[in-house]
Short mmCIF file of C-alpha atoms and ligand atoms in Angstrom, two decimals:
data_model
loop_
_atom_site.label_atom_id
_atom_site.label_comp_id
_atom_site.label_asym_id
_atom_site.label_seq_id
_atom_site.Cartn_x
_atom_site.Cartn_y
_atom_site.Cartn_z
CA MET G 27 -103.11 97.10 -172.24
CA ASP G 28 -104.99 100.03 -173.77
CA ALA G 29 -104.42 102.67 -171.11
CA ALA G 30 -106.13 105.42 -173.10
CA ARG G 31 -109.29 103.33 -173.18
CA LEU G 32 -109.09 102.63 -169.45
CA LYS G 33 -108.61 106.32 -168.67
CA GLN G 34 -111.45 107.37 -170.93
CA SER G 35 -113.86 104.85 -169.44
CA TRP G 36 -112.80 105.85 -165.92
CA SER G 37 -113.52 109.52 -166.63
CA LEU G 38 -117.04 108.55 -167.78
CA VAL G 39 -117.58 106.68 -164.52
CA ALA G 40 -116.04 109.38 -162.32
CA ALA G 41 -118.50 111.92 -163.78
CA HIS G 42 -121.22 110.20 -161.71
CA GLY G 43 -119.61 111.62 -158.55
CA ASP G 44 -120.71 110.28 -155.15
CA GLN G 45 -122.93 107.65 -156.76
CA VAL G 46 -119.83 105.69 -157.75
CA PRO G 47 -118.39 104.95 -154.29
CA LEU G 48 -121.90 104.41 -152.95
CA TYR G 49 -122.51 101.69 -155.53
CA PHE G 50 -119.02 100.24 -155.09
CA TYR G 51 -119.29 99.83 -151.30
CA SER G 52 -122.87 98.52 -151.41
CA THR G 53 -121.77 95.87 -153.92
CA LEU G 54 -118.67 94.99 -151.94
CA PHE G 55 -120.38 94.70 -148.55
CA LEU G 56 -123.35 92.78 -149.93
CA ALA G 57 -121.23 90.18 -151.71
CA HIS G 58 -118.46 90.06 -149.08
CA PRO G 59 -119.81 91.15 -145.68
CA GLU G 60 -116.50 90.16 -144.07
CA THR G 61 -114.85 93.18 -145.73
CA ARG G 62 -117.12 95.65 -143.87
CA GLN G 63 -114.99 95.45 -140.70
CA MET G 64 -111.98 96.84 -142.58
CA PHE G 65 -113.73 100.18 -143.05
CA PRO G 66 -114.70 102.86 -140.51
CA THR G 67 -118.14 102.73 -138.91
CA ASN G 68 -118.91 106.10 -140.44
CA MET G 69 -118.13 105.82 -144.14
CA ALA G 70 -118.72 109.47 -145.02
CA GLY G 71 -115.06 110.48 -145.34
CA GLN G 72 -114.01 107.13 -146.75
CA ARG G 73 -116.39 107.20 -149.67
CA ASP G 74 -114.39 108.91 -152.31
CA ARG G 75 -110.94 107.74 -151.20
CA LEU G 76 -110.61 104.10 -152.13
CA VAL G 77 -112.65 104.23 -155.31
CA THR G 78 -110.94 107.36 -156.61
CA ALA G 79 -107.55 105.85 -155.84
CA LEU G 80 -108.45 102.56 -157.48
CA GLY G 81 -109.74 104.19 -160.62
CA HIS G 82 -106.69 106.42 -160.97
CA ILE G 83 -104.21 103.67 -160.30
CA VAL G 84 -105.72 101.13 -162.60
CA SER G 85 -106.24 103.57 -165.44
CA HIS G 86 -102.58 104.67 -165.19
CA VAL G 87 -101.35 101.12 -165.36
CA ASP G 88 -99.34 101.93 -168.52
CA GLN G 89 -96.95 103.83 -166.24
CA VAL G 90 -96.49 100.79 -164.07
CA GLU G 91 -92.75 101.25 -163.67
CA ARG G 92 -93.47 104.55 -161.89
CA LEU G 93 -96.42 103.18 -159.99
CA VAL G 94 -94.62 100.14 -158.70
CA GLY G 95 -92.82 101.70 -155.72
CA PHE G 96 -96.04 103.39 -154.67
CA LEU G 97 -98.06 100.19 -155.00
CA GLN G 98 -95.51 98.25 -152.98
CA GLU G 99 -95.74 100.84 -150.23
CA LEU G 100 -99.52 100.81 -150.46
CA GLY G 101 -99.68 97.01 -150.27
CA ALA G 102 -97.47 96.92 -147.19
CA ASP G 103 -99.39 99.84 -145.68
CA HIS G 104 -102.80 98.21 -146.23
CA ARG G 105 -101.90 95.48 -143.75
CA LYS G 106 -102.99 97.97 -141.09
CA PHE G 107 -106.60 97.50 -142.29
CA ALA G 108 -106.20 93.73 -141.82
CA VAL G 109 -106.45 93.38 -145.61
CA ARG G 110 -105.44 89.87 -146.71
CA ALA G 111 -104.66 88.42 -150.14
CA GLU G 112 -108.16 86.91 -150.45
CA HIS G 113 -109.77 90.37 -150.12
CA TYR G 114 -108.21 91.68 -153.34
CA PRO G 115 -110.41 89.63 -155.71
CA ALA G 116 -113.48 90.81 -153.75
CA VAL G 117 -112.51 94.46 -154.30
CA GLY G 118 -111.74 93.72 -157.96
CA GLU G 119 -115.20 92.17 -158.46
CA ALA G 120 -116.89 95.19 -156.86
CA LEU G 121 -114.82 97.56 -159.00
CA LEU G 122 -115.76 95.77 -162.20
CA ALA G 123 -119.42 95.58 -161.19
CA THR G 124 -119.35 99.34 -160.52
CA LEU G 125 -117.79 100.07 -163.90
CA ARG G 126 -120.34 97.86 -165.65
CA HIS G 127 -123.19 99.60 -163.86
CA PHE G 128 -122.11 103.14 -164.76
CA LEU G 129 -120.76 102.48 -168.26
CA GLY G 130 -123.93 100.86 -169.54
CA GLU G 131 -123.53 100.13 -173.24
CA VAL G 132 -119.91 101.28 -173.29
CA TRP G 133 -119.05 98.24 -171.14
CA THR G 134 -118.02 95.44 -173.51
CA GLU G 135 -116.32 92.11 -172.93
CA ASP G 136 -113.15 93.60 -174.34
CA LEU G 137 -113.17 96.53 -171.94
CA ALA G 138 -113.99 94.20 -169.04
CA ALA G 139 -110.92 92.13 -169.90
CA GLU G 140 -108.75 95.27 -170.04
CA TRP G 141 -109.92 96.38 -166.59
CA ALA G 142 -109.56 92.91 -165.12
CA ALA G 143 -106.00 92.63 -166.44
CA ALA G 144 -105.04 96.07 -165.13
CA TYR G 145 -106.54 95.42 -161.70
CA GLY G 146 -104.88 91.99 -161.66
CA LEU G 147 -101.49 93.58 -162.20
CA VAL G 148 -102.01 96.23 -159.52
CA SER G 149 -103.30 93.76 -156.94
CA LYS G 150 -100.49 91.30 -157.68
CA VAL G 151 -97.87 93.96 -156.83
CA MET G 152 -99.78 94.92 -153.67
CA VAL G 153 -100.29 91.34 -152.46
CA GLU G 154 -96.66 90.40 -153.08
CA SER G 155 -95.34 93.47 -151.29
CA ALA G 156 -97.69 92.87 -148.34
CA GLN G 157 -96.37 89.31 -148.10
CA ALA G 158 -92.77 90.49 -148.36
CA ALA G 159 -93.39 93.08 -145.64
CA GLU G 160 -94.56 90.39 -143.21
CA SER G 161 -91.01 89.37 -142.43
CA VAL G 162 -89.80 92.98 -142.13
CA SER G 163 -92.34 94.89 -140.06
CA PRO G 164 -95.61 94.39 -138.17
CA PRO G 165 -98.88 95.55 -139.82
CA TRP G 166 -99.01 98.28 -137.18
CA TRP G 167 -97.17 99.36 -134.06
CA VAL G 168 -98.69 100.05 -130.66
CA ALA G 169 -97.21 103.29 -129.31
CA GLU G 170 -97.44 104.89 -125.89
CA ILE G 171 -98.00 108.62 -125.54
CA LEU G 172 -95.09 109.94 -123.46
CA ALA G 173 -95.99 113.62 -123.70
CA HIS G 174 -99.11 115.47 -124.83
CA GLU G 175 -98.87 119.25 -125.02
CA ARG G 176 -101.72 121.48 -126.14
CA ARG G 177 -99.80 124.31 -127.77
CA THR G 178 -102.80 126.26 -129.09
CA PHE G 179 -106.54 125.74 -128.86
CA ASP G 180 -106.49 123.20 -131.69
CA VAL G 181 -102.87 122.03 -132.02
CA ALA G 182 -101.24 119.37 -129.85
CA VAL G 183 -97.66 118.10 -129.95
CA LEU G 184 -97.41 114.43 -129.00
CA THR G 185 -94.29 112.45 -128.20
CA VAL G 186 -94.91 108.75 -128.72
CA ARG G 187 -92.82 105.63 -128.30
CA PRO G 188 -93.60 102.63 -130.56
CA GLN G 189 -93.15 99.23 -128.90
CA TYR G 190 -90.67 98.25 -131.67
CA LEU G 191 -88.46 100.54 -133.68
CA LEU G 192 -90.42 102.20 -136.49
CA PRO G 193 -87.86 103.14 -139.15
CA PHE G 194 -88.71 106.18 -141.31
CA THR G 195 -87.02 108.86 -143.36
CA PRO G 196 -87.50 112.55 -142.49
CA GLY G 197 -90.25 114.00 -144.68
CA GLN G 198 -92.30 110.78 -144.68
CA SER G 199 -95.62 110.31 -142.89
CA VAL G 200 -96.97 107.47 -140.79
CA GLY G 201 -100.51 106.18 -140.46
CA VAL G 202 -102.01 106.97 -137.05
CA SER G 203 -105.14 105.55 -135.48
CA HIS G 204 -106.69 105.53 -132.02
CA PRO G 205 -107.99 102.16 -130.74
CA SER G 206 -111.45 103.65 -130.24
CA VAL G 207 -111.66 104.96 -133.82
CA ARG G 208 -111.46 102.52 -136.71
CA SER G 209 -109.87 105.06 -139.07
CA TRP G 210 -106.32 105.84 -140.07
CA ARG G 211 -104.92 109.22 -141.03
CA TYR G 212 -101.39 110.26 -141.97
CA TYR G 213 -99.25 112.44 -139.71
CA SER G 214 -95.64 113.41 -140.34
CA PRO G 215 -92.99 112.79 -137.69
CA ALA G 216 -91.45 116.14 -136.77
CA ASN G 217 -88.05 114.70 -135.98
CA ALA G 218 -85.17 112.85 -137.57
CA PRO G 219 -84.93 109.25 -136.29
CA ARG G 220 -83.84 109.24 -132.63
CA PRO G 221 -81.78 106.67 -130.75
CA ASP G 222 -84.70 106.05 -128.37
CA GLY G 223 -87.13 105.50 -131.29
CA THR G 224 -89.59 108.19 -130.13
CA LEU G 225 -91.57 110.26 -132.62
CA GLU G 226 -92.94 113.77 -132.31
CA LEU G 227 -96.32 114.37 -133.96
CA HIS G 228 -97.94 117.77 -134.54
CA VAL G 229 -101.70 117.43 -134.84
CA ARG G 230 -104.23 120.13 -135.65
CA ALA G 231 -107.82 119.22 -134.77
CA THR G 232 -109.94 119.57 -137.90
CA PRO G 233 -113.51 120.65 -137.02
CA GLY G 234 -115.54 117.43 -136.87
CA GLY G 235 -112.39 115.44 -137.59
CA VAL G 236 -112.60 111.85 -136.37
CA VAL G 237 -108.93 111.13 -135.74
CA SER G 238 -107.40 114.58 -135.23
CA SER G 239 -110.00 115.63 -132.61
CA ARG G 240 -109.38 112.41 -130.71
CA LEU G 241 -105.60 112.97 -130.77
CA VAL G 242 -105.82 116.62 -129.70
CA TYR G 243 -108.74 116.63 -127.23
CA GLY G 244 -109.19 112.98 -126.23
CA CYS G 245 -105.71 111.65 -125.44
CA ALA G 246 -103.39 111.85 -122.49
CA VAL G 247 -99.97 110.67 -121.36
CA GLY G 248 -99.96 106.88 -120.91
CA ASP G 249 -102.64 106.24 -123.59
CA GLN G 250 -101.86 103.99 -126.50
CA ILE G 251 -102.28 104.80 -130.17
CA HIS G 252 -101.51 102.76 -133.29
CA LEU G 253 -98.94 103.69 -135.92
CA ALA G 254 -98.47 102.20 -139.38
CA SER G 255 -95.58 101.93 -141.83
CA PRO G 256 -94.10 105.19 -143.10
CA VAL G 257 -95.14 106.32 -146.57
CA GLY G 258 -94.20 109.02 -149.05
CA ASP G 259 -91.20 110.28 -150.94
CA ARG G 260 -92.42 113.71 -151.94
CA LEU G 261 -90.63 115.51 -149.14
CA THR G 262 -87.58 113.35 -148.59
CA LEU G 263 -84.22 115.07 -149.13
CA TRP G 264 -82.57 112.60 -151.49
CA PRO G 265 -83.61 114.27 -154.79
CA ALA G 266 -81.99 117.51 -153.57
CA GLY G 267 -78.51 115.94 -153.39
CA SER G 268 -76.30 118.34 -151.49
CA ALA G 269 -78.00 121.51 -152.79
CA ASP G 270 -78.84 124.47 -150.55
CA LEU G 271 -82.49 124.48 -149.51
CA LEU G 272 -85.45 126.82 -149.28
CA LEU G 273 -88.07 125.42 -146.90
CA LEU G 274 -91.63 126.80 -146.86
CA ALA G 275 -93.97 125.57 -144.12
CA ALA G 276 -97.37 126.64 -142.84
CA GLY G 277 -99.40 125.40 -139.89
CA THR G 278 -98.65 121.78 -138.98
CA GLY G 279 -96.87 121.53 -142.35
CA TRP G 280 -93.97 122.57 -140.15
CA ALA G 281 -93.79 118.97 -138.80
CA PRO G 282 -92.06 117.22 -141.75
CA VAL G 283 -90.04 120.36 -142.45
CA LYS G 284 -88.74 120.30 -138.89
CA ALA G 285 -87.65 116.71 -139.52
CA LEU G 286 -85.75 117.90 -142.61
CA VAL G 287 -83.97 120.61 -140.61
CA GLU G 288 -82.98 117.99 -138.03
CA GLN G 289 -81.70 115.75 -140.81
CA VAL G 290 -79.58 118.56 -142.28
CA ALA G 291 -78.20 119.20 -138.79
CA ALA G 292 -77.35 115.50 -138.41
CA GLU G 293 -75.65 115.20 -141.81
CA ASN G 294 -73.47 118.24 -141.07
CA SER G 295 -72.96 118.84 -144.81
CA GLY G 296 -72.56 122.61 -144.70
CA ARG G 297 -75.51 123.35 -146.96
CA ARG G 298 -77.41 126.59 -146.40
CA VAL G 299 -81.05 126.44 -145.41
CA ASP G 300 -83.55 129.30 -145.45
CA LEU G 301 -86.79 128.53 -143.65
CA TYR G 302 -90.01 130.51 -144.02
CA VAL G 303 -92.63 129.41 -141.56
CA GLY G 304 -96.15 130.78 -141.69
CA ALA G 305 -99.21 130.92 -139.44
CA ARG G 306 -102.48 132.77 -139.52
CA SER G 307 -101.58 134.86 -136.48
CA ARG G 308 -98.64 135.30 -134.11
CA SER G 309 -100.23 133.15 -131.43
CA GLU G 310 -100.38 130.20 -133.86
CA PHE G 311 -96.64 129.69 -134.11
CA TYR G 312 -97.10 126.69 -131.85
CA ASP G 313 -93.46 125.53 -132.03
CA ALA G 314 -91.65 128.87 -131.94
CA GLU G 315 -89.48 127.84 -129.01
CA SER G 316 -87.92 124.97 -131.01
CA ILE G 317 -87.63 127.10 -134.14
CA ASP G 318 -85.84 129.88 -132.25
CA LYS G 319 -83.55 127.33 -130.63
CA MET G 320 -82.65 125.87 -134.04
CA ALA G 321 -82.05 129.34 -135.50
CA ALA G 322 -79.74 130.17 -132.58
CA SER G 323 -77.84 126.86 -132.76
CA TYR G 324 -77.36 126.43 -136.51
CA PRO G 325 -75.36 129.13 -138.31
CA TRP G 326 -76.42 127.66 -141.70
CA LEU G 327 -80.12 128.20 -140.92
CA THR G 328 -82.00 131.48 -141.46
CA VAL G 329 -85.57 131.67 -140.20
CA THR G 330 -88.30 134.10 -141.28
CA TYR G 331 -91.72 134.05 -139.64
CA VAL G 332 -94.62 135.01 -141.90
CA VAL G 333 -97.85 136.09 -140.23
CA GLY G 334 -100.69 135.40 -142.67
CA ALA G 335 -103.31 137.68 -141.20
CA ASP G 336 -101.64 140.86 -140.02
CA PRO G 337 -104.03 142.85 -137.78
CA LEU G 338 -102.36 146.01 -139.05
CA ARG G 339 -103.37 145.14 -142.61
CA PRO G 340 -106.87 143.64 -142.30
CA GLY G 341 -108.07 141.64 -145.27
CA GLU G 342 -104.58 141.25 -146.71
CA VAL G 343 -103.25 137.68 -146.59
CA VAL G 344 -99.49 137.28 -146.71
CA GLN G 345 -98.43 133.98 -148.27
CA VAL G 346 -95.22 132.27 -147.22
CA ALA G 347 -94.05 131.75 -150.83
CA ASP G 348 -94.74 135.38 -151.81
CA ARG G 349 -92.64 136.59 -148.89
CA ALA G 350 -89.77 134.26 -149.81
CA LEU G 351 -89.92 135.30 -153.46
CA ALA G 352 -89.89 138.97 -152.48
CA ASP G 353 -86.84 138.39 -150.30
CA GLY G 354 -84.55 136.74 -152.82
CA ASP G 355 -83.76 134.61 -155.83
CA TRP G 356 -83.60 130.98 -154.70
CA ARG G 357 -83.56 129.38 -158.12
CA ALA G 358 -80.23 127.65 -157.43
CA ARG G 359 -81.88 125.79 -154.52
CA HIS G 360 -84.24 122.89 -154.02
CA VAL G 361 -87.50 124.06 -152.49
CA PHE G 362 -89.63 122.00 -150.08
CA VAL G 363 -93.17 123.13 -149.38
CA CYS G 364 -95.65 121.73 -146.84
CA GLY G 365 -98.97 123.00 -145.49
CA SER G 366 -102.63 123.00 -146.44
CA ASP G 367 -103.57 122.14 -150.03
CA GLU G 368 -104.33 125.81 -150.62
CA MET G 369 -100.96 126.97 -149.29
CA VAL G 370 -99.10 124.34 -151.31
CA GLY G 371 -101.11 125.03 -154.46
CA HIS G 372 -100.46 128.76 -154.17
CA SER G 373 -96.75 128.25 -153.47
CA VAL G 374 -96.19 125.91 -156.40
CA SER G 375 -98.01 128.26 -158.81
CA ALA G 376 -96.11 131.31 -157.55
CA LEU G 377 -92.74 129.55 -157.74
CA THR G 378 -93.46 128.12 -161.18
CA ARG G 379 -94.48 131.56 -162.46
CA ALA G 380 -91.22 132.91 -161.05
CA GLY G 381 -89.22 130.44 -163.17
CA TYR G 382 -88.62 127.59 -160.71
CA GLN G 383 -88.49 124.16 -162.38
CA ALA G 384 -90.74 121.22 -161.45
CA GLY G 385 -87.67 119.10 -160.63
CA GLN G 386 -86.51 121.48 -157.91
CA LEU G 387 -89.94 121.81 -156.25
CA HIS G 388 -90.94 119.18 -153.69
CA HIS G 389 -94.32 119.56 -152.07
CA GLU G 390 -96.98 117.89 -150.02
CA GLY G 391 -100.37 119.20 -148.95
CA PHE G 392 -102.21 117.91 -145.88
CA GLY G 393 -105.63 118.10 -147.43
CA LYS G 394 -108.44 115.87 -148.43
CA TYR G 395 -106.95 114.21 -151.47
CA TRP G 396 -105.73 110.66 -151.40
CA TYR G 397 -102.15 109.82 -150.83
CA GLY G 398 -100.43 109.37 -154.22
CA PRO G 399 -97.07 108.68 -155.83
CA THR G 400 -94.66 111.34 -157.00
CA TRP G 401 -94.17 111.89 -160.70
CA ARG G 402 -90.67 113.11 -161.09
CA THR G 403 -90.32 114.00 -164.76
CA ALA G 404 -91.40 117.38 -166.00
CA THR G 405 -93.59 115.86 -168.72
CA ALA G 406 -95.40 113.36 -166.51
CA PRO G 407 -99.01 114.03 -165.57
CA ASP G 408 -99.47 115.21 -162.03
CA ASP G 409 -103.05 114.14 -161.66
CA LEU G 410 -102.32 111.23 -159.34
CA GLY G 411 -102.70 113.04 -156.13
CA GLY G 412 -101.28 116.37 -157.22
CA VAL G 413 -101.02 118.48 -154.11
CA ARG G 414 -102.77 117.00 -151.14
C1 FAD W 27 -99.27 112.72 -146.14
C2 FAD W 27 -100.08 113.49 -145.12
C3 FAD W 27 -99.46 113.92 -143.97
C4 FAD W 27 -100.18 114.62 -142.99
N1 FAD W 27 -99.54 115.08 -141.87
C5 FAD W 27 -100.24 115.80 -140.96
C6 FAD W 27 -99.58 116.32 -139.79
O1 FAD W 27 -98.38 116.13 -139.56
N2 FAD W 27 -100.33 117.05 -138.92
C7 FAD W 27 -101.68 117.30 -139.13
O2 FAD W 27 -102.31 117.96 -138.29
N3 FAD W 27 -102.32 116.79 -140.22
C8 FAD W 27 -101.64 116.04 -141.13
N4 FAD W 27 -102.29 115.53 -142.22
C9 FAD W 27 -103.78 115.63 -142.28
C10 FAD W 27 -104.37 114.41 -141.52
O3 FAD W 27 -103.98 113.20 -142.14
C11 FAD W 27 -105.91 114.40 -141.49
O4 FAD W 27 -106.41 114.53 -142.79
C12 FAD W 27 -106.50 115.50 -140.63
O5 FAD W 27 -105.95 115.43 -139.33
C13 FAD W 27 -108.03 115.36 -140.54
O6 FAD W 27 -108.35 114.04 -140.14
P1 FAD W 27 -109.66 113.75 -139.28
O7 FAD W 27 -109.85 112.27 -139.21
O8 FAD W 27 -109.60 114.44 -137.99
O9 FAD W 27 -110.78 114.41 -140.16
P2 FAD W 27 -111.88 113.66 -141.05
O10 FAD W 27 -112.82 112.97 -140.14
O11 FAD W 27 -111.19 112.87 -142.11
O12 FAD W 27 -112.59 114.89 -141.76
C14 FAD W 27 -113.46 115.82 -141.07
C15 FAD W 27 -113.76 117.00 -141.96
O13 FAD W 27 -112.59 117.77 -142.18
C16 FAD W 27 -112.26 117.85 -143.56
N5 FAD W 27 -110.79 117.65 -143.65
C17 FAD W 27 -110.14 116.46 -143.60
N6 FAD W 27 -108.81 116.67 -143.63
C18 FAD W 27 -108.62 118.00 -143.68
C19 FAD W 27 -107.48 118.84 -143.71
N7 FAD W 27 -106.26 118.34 -143.69
N8 FAD W 27 -107.67 120.16 -143.74
C20 FAD W 27 -108.92 120.69 -143.75
N9 FAD W 27 -110.04 119.95 -143.71
C21 FAD W 27 -109.91 118.63 -143.69
C22 FAD W 27 -113.03 116.71 -144.22
O14 FAD W 27 -113.36 117.00 -145.57
C23 FAD W 27 -114.26 116.61 -143.35
O15 FAD W 27 -115.20 117.56 -143.72
C24 FAD W 27 -101.57 114.85 -143.19
C25 FAD W 27 -102.19 114.39 -144.35
C26 FAD W 27 -101.47 113.72 -145.31
C27 FAD W 27 -102.17 113.25 -146.54
#
């Protein structure tokens, strides 16, 4: 497969911006109306996700050995949209029709065959993993809300209990949907797995956000939500071995980091952990009680709060990573970073400039980008998702 050719043709298509998903979905829904029900009623946010992901994945098919784990996860995860094997050819047809439309004369039989082969490979992995997952886990779990606490105006902490055990690794995220909203978003359990199977979710309502607003403002104890298979390996502890850790969290990025702290506590390995947790103002440390309790209980844990907008220094924004770098040299540690895309982007740049290596930096942003695989080698491109 000529990956360079696939990538080059994809970049020509992607240059058409919003027109590309618009054409893709119109083609898909016209030819296969039965696929419409798999997508949200309001397609605005959906538009760029699937098509961007498809284009990236297929045009990186030469790195299939690295993509494979991600595609397997994605295939199993897509069962939550009621995607079945017969839908994959429909999506493939719409993708090829979209490419043909935007590539004009560049689209040749040869190139069509390259794209068809690449998509065929990707969909085969996804279909097979979805089938394999059938015997292991349900497409989604119904979960009851056991506790719903509004900690700040826009942040709620939910404790939920899935009807069957939902196994996950600290640092992963799970798909969450509300029965009244046909959309899924990822949220990161803020706990290590518990004997009673409950999960703690920290949700910030995004202005105009379909799912987060519902979870923060429109849910109560006793309501049911839906959860989907855990995804992600960017923030899991295994690549860090038994190294000491520096943890940088901001906003609800604290959720997966809290799960990591709980995991370290459970493993009782004696590693040292320094945690820097940031918020825009003092009143936004929505989980300070738990953090203080952890700091008091675990002698291996040192906590520093970083207030982003200090009223005493108006206009000056203090970044979590800058504070940590000013406090010490952590280059012997593995660093885990979670927060908004901006916070994560800033942290990774600052740490890299300060001499930290890509292999010791593990990060995940909560932003608008699609959920992508991790590229672990220093030379690999990081354009599949990058920071989210
Ligand atoms: C792997 C992963 C884990 C995540 N874990 C958490 C978590 O534990 N807690 C949590 O609160 N959130 C988390 N998020 C973000 C979450 O998945 C949603 O993106 C967010 O709640 C907004 O969803 P929505 O449906 O309410 O907004 P949408 O309806 O999708 O979007 C509404 C508007 O908000 C913008 N927008 C969407 N997402 C964001 C964002 N994250 N920041 C700023 N603007 C945005 C959109 O561009 C749009 O304009 C995570 C995201 C990822 C990718």
